[in-house]
Amino acid sequence: MYDTTKPTIVLQENVVQKHNIGDTLYIPTLSVKDNNDASLNYYVYIKTPQGILIHINRSKYDGFKLDKTGEYCLIYIVYDNAGNMNQKEYRINVE
């Protein structure tokens, strides 16, 4: 049987979507689940207002300094072993 079910992404905390310049965006902890796989690959990125995509290594830090005004995007991506992908995005406005 071929697995076509996407894994799920559940954040353990809410994403604060309004910030002031100079604030730190704390990256909420997530849990990922799948119908077949116990071990999943997931990635966290921040897209800056300038369009730069930055990979967030969760083992090194849990916060990101918001040093520009505009819209940031916090992106979570998860894959299972069958190649099914799920993505969640959260927009963060910085004034």
Backbone as a chain_set.jsonl record, in Angstrom:
{"seq": "MYDTTKPTIVLQENVVQKHNIGDTLYIPTLSVKDNNDASLNYYVYIKTPQGILIHINRSKYDGFKLDKTGEYCLIYIVYDNAGNMNQKEYRINVE", "coords": {"N": [[0.838, -1.173, 0.0], [0.57, 2.198, -0.829], [1.739, 5.158, 0.643], [0.015, 8.108, 0.921], [-0.637, 10.092, 2.614], [-0.277, 13.201, 4.144], [2.112, 14.338, 6.573], [1.399, 15.751, 9.843], [1.521, 19.034, 11.326], [1.841, 20.514, 14.397], [1.778, 23.268, 16.413], [3.157, 23.999, 19.594], [2.846, 26.326, 20.927], [1.477, 29.646, 20.542], [2.087, 31.732, 17.673], [3.436, 34.866, 17.888], [2.273, 37.55, 16.163], [2.632, 40.257, 15.755], [5.127, 42.616, 16.069], [7.709, 44.818, 17.343], [10.386, 46.668, 15.85], [13.59, 45.368, 16.543], [12.747, 43.55, 18.424], [12.772, 40.122, 19.589], [11.921, 37.286, 17.822], [10.514, 34.502, 19.048], [10.831, 31.133, 18.379], [8.232, 28.97, 18.129], [7.826, 25.77, 19.674], [7.3, 22.684, 17.98], [5.262, 19.829, 17.165], [5.424, 16.954, 15.187], [3.608, 14.625, 13.293], [2.835, 11.448, 11.818], [1.054, 9.081, 9.793], [2.413, 6.723, 9.202], [5.188, 6.916, 9.709], [7.575, 7.09, 12.328], [9.753, 8.657, 12.718], [10.45, 11.782, 11.52], [11.471, 14.209, 9.083], [11.983, 17.589, 9.632], [11.903, 21.117, 8.966], [12.743, 24.513, 9.695], [12.209, 27.796, 8.719], [12.894, 31.295, 8.203], [11.603, 33.893, 6.363], [12.78, 36.921, 5.339], [11.845, 40.471, 5.245], [13.196, 41.366, 3.005], [13.186, 39.223, 1.361], [14.978, 37.178, 1.818], [15.755, 33.868, 2.591], [16.129, 32.14, 5.536], [17.547, 29.447, 7.181], [16.567, 28.014, 10.198], [18.25, 26.694, 12.773], [17.236, 24.66, 15.129], [18.586, 23.47, 17.251], [20.569, 25.21, 17.93], [19.564, 27.814, 18.502], [16.59, 29.49, 19.724], [15.431, 31.819, 19.045], [14.95, 34.74, 16.949], [16.317, 37.688, 15.828], [14.516, 40.534, 15.069], [15.276, 42.775, 12.919], [14.563, 44.538, 10.92], [11.96, 46.549, 9.507], [8.71, 45.522, 8.33], [7.236, 42.668, 6.629], [7.747, 39.49, 7.888], [8.114, 35.962, 7.382], [7.392, 33.019, 8.983], [8.231, 29.738, 8.523], [7.336, 26.388, 8.513], [8.286, 23.162, 7.549], [7.623, 19.81, 6.81], [8.558, 16.438, 6.064], [7.661, 13.097, 5.197], [8.822, 9.646, 5.064], [7.835, 8.66, 2.673], [7.834, 10.77, 1.034], [5.808, 12.607, 1.238], [4.69, 15.885, 1.891], [4.203, 18.591, 4.157], [3.325, 21.937, 4.958], [3.456, 24.85, 6.957], [2.746, 28.268, 7.329], [3.412, 31.387, 8.863], [2.683, 34.728, 9.158], [4.492, 37.546, 10.159], [4.356, 40.754, 11.332], [6.38, 43.58, 11.485], [6.941, 46.625, 13.014]], "CA": [[0.0, 0.0, 0.0], [1.353, 3.417, -0.978], [1.376, 6.202, 1.601], [-0.231, 9.422, 0.316], [-1.105, 10.98, 3.676], [0.7, 14.191, 4.595], [2.305, 14.43, 8.019], [0.766, 16.928, 10.439], [2.351, 19.959, 12.101], [1.076, 21.148, 15.477], [2.614, 24.128, 17.252], [2.873, 23.88, 21.02], [2.571, 27.676, 21.414], [1.024, 30.55, 19.484], [3.063, 32.618, 17.055], [3.11, 36.279, 18.071], [2.347, 38.02, 14.79], [2.926, 41.692, 15.711], [6.338, 42.918, 16.831], [8.406, 46.067, 17.089], [11.758, 46.474, 15.391], [14.484, 45.077, 17.655], [12.227, 42.418, 19.207], [13.199, 38.766, 19.226], [10.845, 36.348, 17.505], [10.809, 33.189, 19.609], [10.321, 30.1, 17.486], [7.447, 28.009, 18.906], [8.09, 24.34, 19.555], [6.278, 21.996, 17.218], [5.271, 18.374, 17.116], [5.057, 16.45, 13.865], [3.09, 13.255, 13.376], [2.522, 10.835, 10.533], [0.317, 7.827, 9.921], [3.297, 5.562, 9.022], [6.573, 7.106, 10.131], [7.797, 7.591, 13.68], [10.807, 9.672, 12.639], [10.176, 12.663, 10.38], [12.383, 15.321, 8.868], [11.303, 18.878, 9.552], [12.773, 22.273, 8.788], [12.152, 25.79, 10.07], [12.833, 28.905, 7.996], [12.317, 32.632, 8.276], [11.785, 34.712, 5.169], [12.87, 38.312, 5.777], [11.148, 41.409, 4.36], [13.972, 41.508, 1.778], [13.047, 37.99, 0.582], [16.049, 36.236, 2.138], [15.281, 32.69, 3.323], [17.13, 31.748, 6.523], [17.261, 28.194, 7.882], [16.686, 28.13, 11.649], [18.719, 25.459, 13.4], [16.595, 24.655, 16.456], [19.499, 23.035, 18.309], [21.482, 26.309, 18.262], [18.856, 28.918, 19.131], [15.14, 29.448, 19.578], [14.945, 33.162, 18.769], [15.463, 35.413, 15.763], [16.248, 39.14, 16.02], [13.763, 41.227, 14.015], [16.027, 44.021, 12.801], [14.037, 45.337, 9.809], [10.495, 46.651, 9.48], [8.081, 44.832, 7.211], [6.615, 41.367, 6.892], [8.545, 38.273, 7.933], [7.29, 34.755, 7.288], [7.918, 31.86, 9.689], [7.811, 28.604, 7.696], [7.629, 25.028, 8.973], [8.112, 22.162, 6.494], [7.89, 18.447, 7.276], [8.472, 15.373, 5.064], [7.732, 11.729, 5.694], [9.702, 8.797, 4.258], [7.221, 8.424, 1.365], [7.956, 11.998, 0.262], [4.674, 13.506, 1.462], [5.155, 17.113, 2.516], [3.23, 19.544, 4.677], [3.966, 23.219, 5.247], [2.651, 25.875, 7.617], [3.391, 29.569, 7.3], [2.856, 32.398, 9.745], [3.161, 36.069, 8.809], [4.831, 38.371, 11.305], [4.526, 42.145, 10.952], [7.294, 44.323, 12.346], [6.829, 48.077, 12.811]], "C": [[0.892, 1.248, 0.0], [0.822, 4.5, -0.05], [1.212, 7.537, 0.871], [-0.707, 10.452, 1.343], [0.014, 11.904, 4.131], [0.893, 14.099, 6.094], [1.643, 15.705, 8.549], [1.788, 17.73, 11.245], [1.449, 20.612, 13.138], [2.053, 21.975, 16.31], [2.178, 24.009, 18.697], [2.533, 25.229, 21.657], [2.053, 28.5, 20.247], [2.192, 31.355, 18.941], [2.585, 34.054, 17.277], [3.334, 36.957, 16.719], [2.545, 39.525, 14.642], [4.104, 41.968, 16.626], [6.817, 44.317, 16.502], [9.814, 45.75, 16.617], [12.667, 46.313, 16.608], [14.013, 43.951, 18.544], [12.887, 41.114, 18.753], [11.956, 37.93, 18.973], [11.261, 34.991, 18.059], [10.087, 32.14, 18.778], [9.56, 29.07, 18.317], [7.862, 26.56, 18.631], [6.963, 23.697, 18.768], [6.362, 20.504, 17.464], [4.799, 17.988, 15.72], [4.65, 14.993, 14.015], [2.771, 12.759, 11.974], [1.824, 9.5, 10.768], [1.215, 6.598, 9.814], [4.674, 5.697, 9.644], [6.666, 7.658, 11.544], [8.838, 8.706, 13.666], [10.631, 10.472, 11.358], [11.25, 13.737, 10.278], [11.588, 16.61, 8.814], [12.328, 20.007, 9.539], [12.01, 23.531, 9.169], [12.942, 26.884, 9.359], [12.151, 30.206, 8.377], [12.639, 33.32, 6.962], [11.719, 36.163, 5.615], [12.08, 39.22, 4.838], [11.887, 41.632, 3.027], [13.915, 40.256, 0.901], [14.129, 36.964, 0.821], [15.477, 35.106, 2.993], [16.403, 32.192, 4.228], [16.684, 30.468, 7.213], [17.52, 28.398, 9.37], [17.068, 26.767, 12.207], [18.245, 25.456, 14.842], [17.55, 24.224, 17.566], [20.438, 24.162, 18.739], [20.779, 27.487, 18.921], [17.364, 28.817, 18.865], [14.56, 30.817, 19.269], [15.621, 33.77, 17.555], [15.246, 36.908, 15.939], [15.581, 39.792, 14.811], [14.351, 42.631, 13.865], [15.61, 44.91, 11.633], [12.518, 45.437, 9.959], [9.97, 45.919, 8.256], [7.518, 43.497, 7.624], [7.639, 40.242, 6.803], [7.583, 37.099, 7.775], [8.027, 33.615, 7.992], [7.352, 30.624, 8.996], [8.269, 27.299, 8.344], [7.342, 24.072, 7.82], [8.462, 20.802, 7.077], [7.671, 17.465, 6.121], [8.418, 14.033, 5.771], [8.6, 10.91, 4.739], [9.144, 8.486, 2.872], [7.302, 9.675, 0.476], [6.774, 12.94, 0.391], [5.154, 14.706, 2.269], [3.978, 17.924, 3.027], [3.996, 20.796, 5.08], [2.971, 24.128, 5.942], [3.442, 27.157, 7.606], [2.638, 30.539, 8.205], [3.501, 33.733, 9.399], [3.357, 36.881, 10.083], [5.1, 39.787, 10.815], [5.373, 42.873, 11.981], [7.199, 45.81, 11.989], [7.966, 48.807, 13.484]], "O": [[1.859, 1.323, 0.757], [-0.384, 4.731, 0.032], [2.163, 8.04, 0.272], [-1.129, 11.55, 0.979], [1.112, 11.455, 4.462], [-0.058, 13.812, 6.822], [1.361, 16.628, 7.784], [2.766, 17.195, 11.766], [0.419, 21.193, 12.798], [3.03, 21.45, 16.844], [0.986, 23.928, 18.996], [2.007, 25.287, 22.768], [2.179, 28.094, 19.091], [3.161, 31.628, 19.651], [1.468, 34.41, 16.901], [4.446, 36.944, 16.19], [2.619, 40.024, 13.519], [4.093, 41.605, 17.802], [6.393, 44.923, 15.518], [10.369, 44.7, 16.94], [12.527, 47.042, 17.59], [14.792, 43.436, 19.345], [13.476, 41.035, 17.676], [11.051, 37.874, 19.805], [12.238, 34.399, 17.601], [8.89, 32.248, 18.511], [10.165, 28.366, 19.126], [8.2, 26.192, 17.506], [5.808, 24.11, 18.872], [7.385, 19.983, 17.909], [3.901, 18.609, 15.152], [5.264, 14.231, 14.762], [2.478, 13.54, 11.069], [1.989, 8.874, 11.815], [0.833, 5.526, 10.284], [5.268, 4.703, 10.062], [5.933, 8.575, 11.915], [8.803, 9.6, 14.512], [10.658, 9.923, 10.256], [11.859, 14.119, 11.278], [10.633, 16.725, 8.046], [13.449, 19.87, 10.027], [10.794, 23.614, 8.994], [14.172, 26.903, 9.389], [10.999, 30.226, 8.811], [13.783, 33.332, 6.507], [10.724, 36.593, 6.199], [11.687, 38.792, 3.753], [11.275, 42.038, 2.039], [14.516, 40.221, -0.172], [14.2, 35.969, 0.1], [14.801, 35.353, 3.991], [17.492, 31.863, 3.756], [15.585, 30.4, 7.763], [18.575, 28.9, 9.756], [16.3, 25.808, 12.121], [18.793, 26.17, 15.682], [17.336, 24.587, 18.723], [21.043, 24.079, 19.808], [21.347, 28.105, 19.821], [16.923, 28.159, 17.922], [13.34, 30.978, 19.231], [16.722, 33.371, 17.177], [14.122, 37.35, 16.173], [16.026, 39.624, 13.676], [13.975, 43.555, 14.587], [16.245, 45.935, 11.385], [11.875, 44.523, 10.474], [10.687, 45.722, 7.275], [7.342, 43.219, 8.81], [8.307, 40.065, 5.784], [6.382, 37.233, 8.008], [9.158, 33.287, 7.632], [6.134, 30.475, 8.891], [9.443, 27.134, 8.678], [6.289, 24.152, 7.186], [9.477, 20.655, 7.757], [6.751, 17.616, 5.317], [9.045, 13.845, 6.814], [9.061, 11.425, 3.72], [9.897, 8.088, 1.983], [6.892, 9.647, -0.684], [6.734, 13.972, -0.279], [5.928, 14.56, 3.215], [2.906, 17.948, 2.422], [5.155, 20.73, 5.487], [1.797, 24.181, 5.576], [4.65, 27.158, 7.84], [1.411, 30.515, 8.299], [4.726, 33.847, 9.354], [2.499, 36.899, 10.966], [5.975, 39.999, 9.976], [5.124, 42.796, 13.184], [7.355, 46.201, 10.832], [8.036, 50.034, 13.419]]}, "num_chains": 1, "name": "protein.A"}
